[in-house]
């Protein structure tokens, strides 16, 4: 068994460690996934420019693609994804934002879960530089989600991560499974993932649930898997310590490990996607949303 300083120093150390691990999780989730901005640098006209290309926008407005003005003309090249249709080309314009010059272009609004793929060409002729160099950016549109729903959902999920990590550390360095923290973790996960989560999904893409057994949305399925593992851990641990406490600690550690693995998978992978062929045929765009793409 791993030993650790006794309380209250031990308790403080474990909470600080859990907080640091949760903070690392937040940073990782914000830096990864197919809907977070694509960041990079490009050298053109003798200077290096840092750019950030958006990959998510709300259905209520055009998507503004912008980067610091490199001093050369720019062209926004785009088409609907995953259709193999002709590319649209439109000149980018110079704008001022927050006192800085930018080169900007605007992608047309799309229905919820609709996607566009685009690139930015800097310069003219054969010497033009294309961003990004390894292929088009795919941008997905989503419906606006009320902050009254979104913020509690996000808060509950990250609190669940904090409590879950602290529960796992308590089981690893202690002699019993920390049951109160275990049940609090499960409660936050249930509220954030299985109650508030579907309302966020409904507002963004028109469906309350797109995971098993009705779809293949990876985010919904990750939530369901994580919740199920913590339910199993709660059933094994029970409401009070048992004679064979090793099983309870093992169940908590397994649930914590499963949660860590889930959060290592970037958010919004294999999410909702609009089937443009159904919309073109006159179907409701909500009925044309498919998952697992």
Short mmCIF file of C-alpha atoms in Angstrom, two decimals:
data_model
loop_
_atom_site.label_atom_id
_atom_site.label_comp_id
_atom_site.label_asym_id
_atom_site.label_seq_id
_atom_site.Cartn_x
_atom_site.Cartn_y
_atom_site.Cartn_z
CA UNK A 1 0.00 0.00 0.00
CA UNK A 2 1.23 3.51 -0.85
CA UNK A 3 1.76 5.65 2.21
CA UNK A 4 1.24 9.41 2.46
CA UNK A 5 1.45 12.13 5.12
CA UNK A 6 -1.31 11.99 7.71
CA UNK A 7 -4.26 14.40 7.88
CA UNK A 8 -4.72 17.34 7.61
CA UNK A 9 -1.50 17.77 5.60
CA UNK A 10 -2.31 14.65 3.60
CA UNK A 11 -5.79 15.97 2.80
CA UNK A 12 -4.41 19.32 1.64
CA UNK A 13 -1.78 17.69 -0.55
CA UNK A 14 -4.33 15.42 -2.22
CA UNK A 15 -6.72 18.32 -2.92
CA UNK A 16 -3.92 20.43 -4.40
CA UNK A 17 -2.83 17.51 -6.58
CA UNK A 18 -6.42 16.93 -7.73
CA UNK A 19 -6.76 20.63 -8.58
CA UNK A 20 -3.55 20.60 -10.61
CA UNK A 21 -4.63 17.51 -12.50
CA UNK A 22 -8.05 19.03 -13.21
CA UNK A 23 -6.40 22.25 -14.45
CA UNK A 24 -4.26 20.18 -16.80
CA UNK A 25 -7.44 18.51 -18.04
CA UNK A 26 -9.09 21.88 -18.72
CA UNK A 27 -6.05 23.11 -20.69
CA UNK A 28 -5.85 19.87 -22.65
CA UNK A 29 -9.55 19.96 -23.56
CA UNK A 30 -9.28 23.59 -24.70
CA UNK A 31 -6.26 22.84 -26.88
CA UNK A 32 -7.52 19.68 -28.57
CA UNK A 33 -10.55 18.49 -30.46
CA UNK A 34 -11.92 19.23 -33.94
CA UNK A 35 -13.88 22.36 -32.92
CA UNK A 36 -11.11 24.30 -31.19
CA UNK A 37 -9.17 26.87 -33.25
CA UNK A 38 -6.27 25.59 -35.33
CA UNK A 39 -3.12 27.49 -34.38
CA UNK A 40 0.10 27.90 -36.31
CA UNK A 41 2.67 30.26 -37.80
CA UNK A 42 3.53 31.24 -41.34
CA UNK A 43 6.45 33.20 -42.78
CA UNK A 44 5.54 35.45 -45.67
CA UNK A 45 6.97 38.67 -47.09
CA UNK A 46 9.93 38.28 -44.77
CA UNK A 47 7.93 38.24 -41.53
CA UNK A 48 6.41 35.51 -39.35
CA UNK A 49 2.70 35.68 -38.57
CA UNK A 50 0.91 33.68 -35.88
CA UNK A 51 -2.59 32.66 -36.94
CA UNK A 52 -5.65 31.05 -35.39
CA UNK A 53 -8.28 29.57 -37.72
CA UNK A 54 -11.72 28.95 -36.23
CA UNK A 55 -13.38 25.55 -36.46
CA UNK A 56 -16.73 26.27 -34.79
CA UNK A 57 -19.43 28.94 -35.18
CA UNK A 58 -23.06 29.51 -34.24
CA UNK A 59 -25.83 29.29 -36.81
CA UNK A 60 -26.97 32.87 -36.14
CA UNK A 61 -24.01 34.51 -37.91
CA UNK A 62 -21.41 34.10 -40.59
CA UNK A 63 -18.10 32.60 -39.52
CA UNK A 64 -15.37 35.24 -39.49
CA UNK A 65 -12.03 33.79 -40.59
CA UNK A 66 -9.29 36.26 -39.70
CA UNK A 67 -5.55 36.46 -39.15
CA UNK A 68 -3.07 39.29 -38.53
CA UNK A 69 -2.57 41.28 -41.73
CA UNK A 70 0.57 39.83 -43.39
CA UNK A 71 0.78 42.69 -45.90
CA UNK A 72 -0.26 40.60 -48.93
CA UNK A 73 -3.67 39.87 -50.48
CA UNK A 74 -5.70 36.98 -49.13
CA UNK A 75 -8.34 34.66 -50.59
CA UNK A 76 -10.82 32.52 -48.64
CA UNK A 77 -11.46 29.22 -50.45
CA UNK A 78 -14.35 27.06 -49.19
CA UNK A 79 -17.04 24.48 -49.91
CA UNK A 80 -19.58 22.43 -47.98
CA UNK A 81 -18.23 19.33 -46.24
CA UNK A 82 -18.10 16.45 -47.07
CA UNK A 83 -19.55 17.25 -50.51
CA UNK A 84 -17.13 17.08 -53.43
CA UNK A 85 -18.49 20.25 -55.01
CA UNK A 86 -16.67 23.13 -56.68
CA UNK A 87 -14.63 25.41 -54.44
CA UNK A 88 -15.83 28.96 -53.80
CA UNK A 89 -13.24 31.74 -53.83
CA UNK A 90 -13.70 35.17 -52.28
CA UNK A 91 -11.18 37.96 -51.64
CA UNK A 92 -10.45 38.72 -47.99
CA UNK A 93 -10.65 42.31 -46.76
CA UNK A 94 -8.53 44.35 -44.39
CA UNK A 95 -10.26 45.27 -41.13
CA UNK A 96 -9.36 46.80 -37.80
CA UNK A 97 -10.13 44.86 -34.63
CA UNK A 98 -8.96 45.87 -31.16
CA UNK A 99 -6.63 48.40 -32.79
CA UNK A 100 -4.87 45.79 -34.92
CA UNK A 101 -5.02 45.22 -38.65
CA UNK A 102 -6.47 41.91 -39.78
CA UNK A 103 -7.18 40.11 -43.03
CA UNK A 104 -10.73 38.74 -42.79
CA UNK A 105 -13.20 36.67 -44.79
CA UNK A 106 -16.69 35.45 -43.98
CA UNK A 107 -18.15 31.97 -44.46
CA UNK A 108 -21.93 31.73 -45.03
CA UNK A 109 -24.26 30.60 -42.25
CA UNK A 110 -25.20 26.91 -42.22
CA UNK A 111 -27.84 24.84 -40.40
CA UNK A 112 -26.92 23.20 -37.10
CA UNK A 113 -24.29 20.45 -37.59
CA UNK A 114 -23.55 21.77 -41.07
CA UNK A 115 -19.86 21.83 -41.93
CA UNK A 116 -17.68 23.85 -44.30
CA UNK A 117 -14.08 23.12 -45.25
CA UNK A 118 -11.84 26.04 -46.09
CA UNK A 119 -8.31 27.25 -46.66
CA UNK A 120 -6.70 30.70 -46.75
CA UNK A 121 -4.42 31.62 -49.64
CA UNK A 122 -1.94 34.44 -49.01
CA UNK A 123 -0.38 36.17 -51.99
CA UNK A 124 -1.04 35.80 -55.72
CA UNK A 125 -0.01 33.39 -58.43
CA UNK A 126 2.17 30.30 -58.04
CA UNK A 127 3.95 31.82 -55.05
CA UNK A 128 0.77 31.95 -52.93
CA UNK A 129 0.98 30.34 -49.50
CA UNK A 130 -1.90 28.14 -48.40
CA UNK A 131 -3.05 27.87 -44.77
CA UNK A 132 -3.01 25.35 -43.36
CA UNK A 133 -0.42 23.61 -45.49
CA UNK A 134 -1.56 20.07 -44.65
CA UNK A 135 -5.17 20.40 -45.86
CA UNK A 136 -8.42 22.33 -45.35
CA UNK A 137 -9.87 23.31 -42.00
CA UNK A 138 -13.30 21.82 -41.25
CA UNK A 139 -15.67 24.19 -39.43
CA UNK A 140 -18.94 23.03 -37.82
CA UNK A 141 -21.95 25.19 -37.06
CA UNK A 142 -24.04 24.77 -33.92
CA UNK A 143 -27.13 26.40 -32.51
CA UNK A 144 -26.65 28.96 -29.72
CA UNK A 145 -26.86 27.48 -26.23
CA UNK A 146 -28.18 29.62 -23.37
CA UNK A 147 -25.51 30.38 -20.76
CA UNK A 148 -28.01 29.41 -18.06
CA UNK A 149 -27.72 25.84 -19.35
CA UNK A 150 -24.19 25.78 -20.74
CA UNK A 151 -22.33 27.18 -17.74
CA UNK A 152 -23.88 24.79 -15.15
CA UNK A 153 -23.23 21.88 -17.53
CA UNK A 154 -19.56 22.75 -17.96
CA UNK A 155 -19.15 23.56 -14.25
CA UNK A 156 -20.71 20.27 -13.13
CA UNK A 157 -18.54 18.23 -15.50
CA UNK A 158 -15.30 19.82 -14.31
CA UNK A 159 -16.36 19.61 -10.67
CA UNK A 160 -17.04 15.93 -11.31
CA UNK A 161 -13.50 15.60 -12.67
CA UNK A 162 -12.06 17.35 -9.61
CA UNK A 163 -14.04 15.20 -7.18
CA UNK A 164 -13.34 12.05 -9.16
CA UNK A 165 -9.60 12.66 -9.16
CA UNK A 166 -9.67 13.43 -5.46
CA UNK A 167 -11.69 10.26 -4.85
CA UNK A 168 -9.17 8.19 -6.77
CA UNK A 169 -6.22 9.74 -4.95
CA UNK A 170 -7.94 9.10 -1.64
CA UNK A 171 -8.42 5.45 -2.54
CA UNK A 172 -4.82 5.17 -3.76
CA UNK A 173 -3.20 6.71 -0.70
CA UNK A 174 -5.75 5.70 1.93
CA UNK A 175 -6.98 2.50 3.50
CA UNK A 176 -10.65 2.88 2.54
CA UNK A 177 -12.61 4.16 -0.44
CA UNK A 178 -13.70 7.80 0.20
CA UNK A 179 -17.42 7.12 -0.15
CA UNK A 180 -18.74 10.63 0.39
CA UNK A 181 -16.56 11.93 -2.43
CA UNK A 182 -17.53 8.94 -4.55
CA UNK A 183 -21.23 9.70 -4.29
CA UNK A 184 -20.65 13.43 -4.84
CA UNK A 185 -18.70 12.62 -8.01
CA UNK A 186 -21.54 10.46 -9.28
CA UNK A 187 -24.12 13.13 -8.44
CA UNK A 188 -22.23 15.88 -10.32
CA UNK A 189 -21.65 13.58 -13.27
CA UNK A 190 -25.33 12.69 -13.40
CA UNK A 191 -26.45 16.31 -13.23
CA UNK A 192 -23.84 17.66 -15.64
CA UNK A 193 -23.69 14.82 -18.14
CA UNK A 194 -27.04 13.05 -18.18
CA UNK A 195 -29.42 15.87 -17.23
CA UNK A 196 -27.91 19.17 -18.41
CA UNK A 197 -25.86 17.60 -21.22
CA UNK A 198 -28.91 16.58 -23.31
CA UNK A 199 -30.33 20.13 -23.07
CA UNK A 200 -27.03 21.49 -24.41
CA UNK A 201 -27.09 18.92 -27.21
CA UNK A 202 -30.71 19.78 -28.07
CA UNK A 203 -29.96 23.50 -28.33
CA UNK A 204 -26.80 22.98 -30.35
CA UNK A 205 -27.85 20.23 -32.76
CA UNK A 206 -31.57 19.61 -32.36
CA UNK A 207 -31.44 16.28 -30.52
CA UNK A 208 -31.38 15.51 -26.79
CA UNK A 209 -29.23 12.39 -27.11
CA UNK A 210 -27.16 11.14 -30.03
CA UNK A 211 -25.23 8.37 -28.31
CA UNK A 212 -26.06 4.72 -27.62
CA UNK A 213 -28.52 3.23 -28.42
CA UNK A 214 -29.75 5.82 -30.96
CA UNK A 215 -26.47 7.09 -32.38
CA UNK A 216 -22.70 7.05 -32.37
CA UNK A 217 -21.87 10.49 -31.00
CA UNK A 218 -18.57 9.93 -29.21
CA UNK A 219 -19.08 12.67 -26.61
CA UNK A 220 -22.44 11.24 -25.52
CA UNK A 221 -21.05 7.71 -25.47
CA UNK A 222 -18.00 8.80 -23.45
CA UNK A 223 -20.31 10.41 -20.91
CA UNK A 224 -22.47 7.30 -20.70
CA UNK A 225 -19.45 5.02 -20.30
CA UNK A 226 -17.88 7.20 -17.63
CA UNK A 227 -21.17 7.45 -15.72
CA UNK A 228 -21.72 3.68 -15.90
CA UNK A 229 -18.26 2.93 -14.50
CA UNK A 230 -18.84 5.29 -11.56
CA UNK A 231 -22.25 3.71 -10.90
CA UNK A 232 -20.53 0.32 -10.77
CA UNK A 233 -17.88 1.69 -8.39
CA UNK A 234 -20.62 3.09 -6.13
CA UNK A 235 -22.41 -0.26 -6.09
CA UNK A 236 -19.21 -2.12 -5.22
CA UNK A 237 -18.16 0.36 -2.51
CA UNK A 238 -21.63 0.68 -0.99
CA UNK A 239 -22.67 3.30 1.56
CA UNK A 240 -20.23 2.22 4.29
CA UNK A 241 -16.87 0.43 4.70
CA UNK A 242 -16.87 -3.34 4.26
CA UNK A 243 -14.63 -6.11 5.52
CA UNK A 244 -13.02 -6.61 2.11
CA UNK A 245 -12.24 -2.95 1.50
CA UNK A 246 -9.68 -3.75 -1.18
CA UNK A 247 -12.45 -4.42 -3.70
CA UNK A 248 -14.01 -1.02 -3.02
CA UNK A 249 -10.70 0.79 -3.46
CA UNK A 250 -9.99 -1.14 -6.66
CA UNK A 251 -13.41 -0.21 -8.06
CA UNK A 252 -12.83 3.47 -7.31
CA UNK A 253 -9.37 3.40 -8.87
CA UNK A 254 -10.75 1.70 -11.97
CA UNK A 255 -13.47 4.36 -12.27
CA UNK A 256 -10.90 7.14 -11.87
CA UNK A 257 -8.68 5.58 -14.52
CA UNK A 258 -11.64 5.25 -16.89
CA UNK A 259 -12.51 8.92 -16.34
CA UNK A 260 -8.92 9.96 -17.07
CA UNK A 261 -8.89 7.94 -20.30
CA UNK A 262 -12.21 9.47 -21.38
CA UNK A 263 -10.91 13.00 -20.86
CA UNK A 264 -7.78 12.20 -22.87
CA UNK A 265 -10.05 11.74 -25.89
CA UNK A 266 -10.51 15.20 -27.47
CA UNK A 267 -13.97 16.74 -27.06
CA UNK A 268 -16.44 16.64 -29.99
CA UNK A 269 -14.67 13.83 -31.85
CA UNK A 270 -17.11 11.92 -34.09
CA UNK A 271 -19.88 14.38 -33.31
CA UNK A 272 -23.06 15.46 -35.10
CA UNK A 273 -22.87 16.20 -38.82
CA UNK A 274 -25.47 17.44 -41.30
CA UNK A 275 -26.36 15.26 -44.28
CA UNK A 276 -26.71 17.92 -46.98
CA UNK A 277 -28.32 15.46 -49.40
CA UNK A 278 -31.38 15.18 -47.15
CA UNK A 279 -31.66 18.95 -46.80
CA UNK A 280 -31.40 19.37 -50.57
CA UNK A 281 -34.19 16.84 -51.01
CA UNK A 282 -36.48 19.03 -48.91
CA UNK A 283 -36.09 17.33 -45.56
CA UNK A 284 -35.99 19.12 -42.24
CA UNK A 285 -32.39 19.97 -41.34
CA UNK A 286 -32.92 18.47 -37.86
CA UNK A 287 -33.87 15.15 -39.46
CA UNK A 288 -30.73 15.34 -41.60
CA UNK A 289 -28.33 15.41 -38.62
CA UNK A 290 -26.31 12.21 -38.35
CA UNK A 291 -23.77 11.28 -35.70
CA UNK A 292 -20.47 9.50 -35.43
CA UNK A 293 -18.72 11.40 -38.25
#
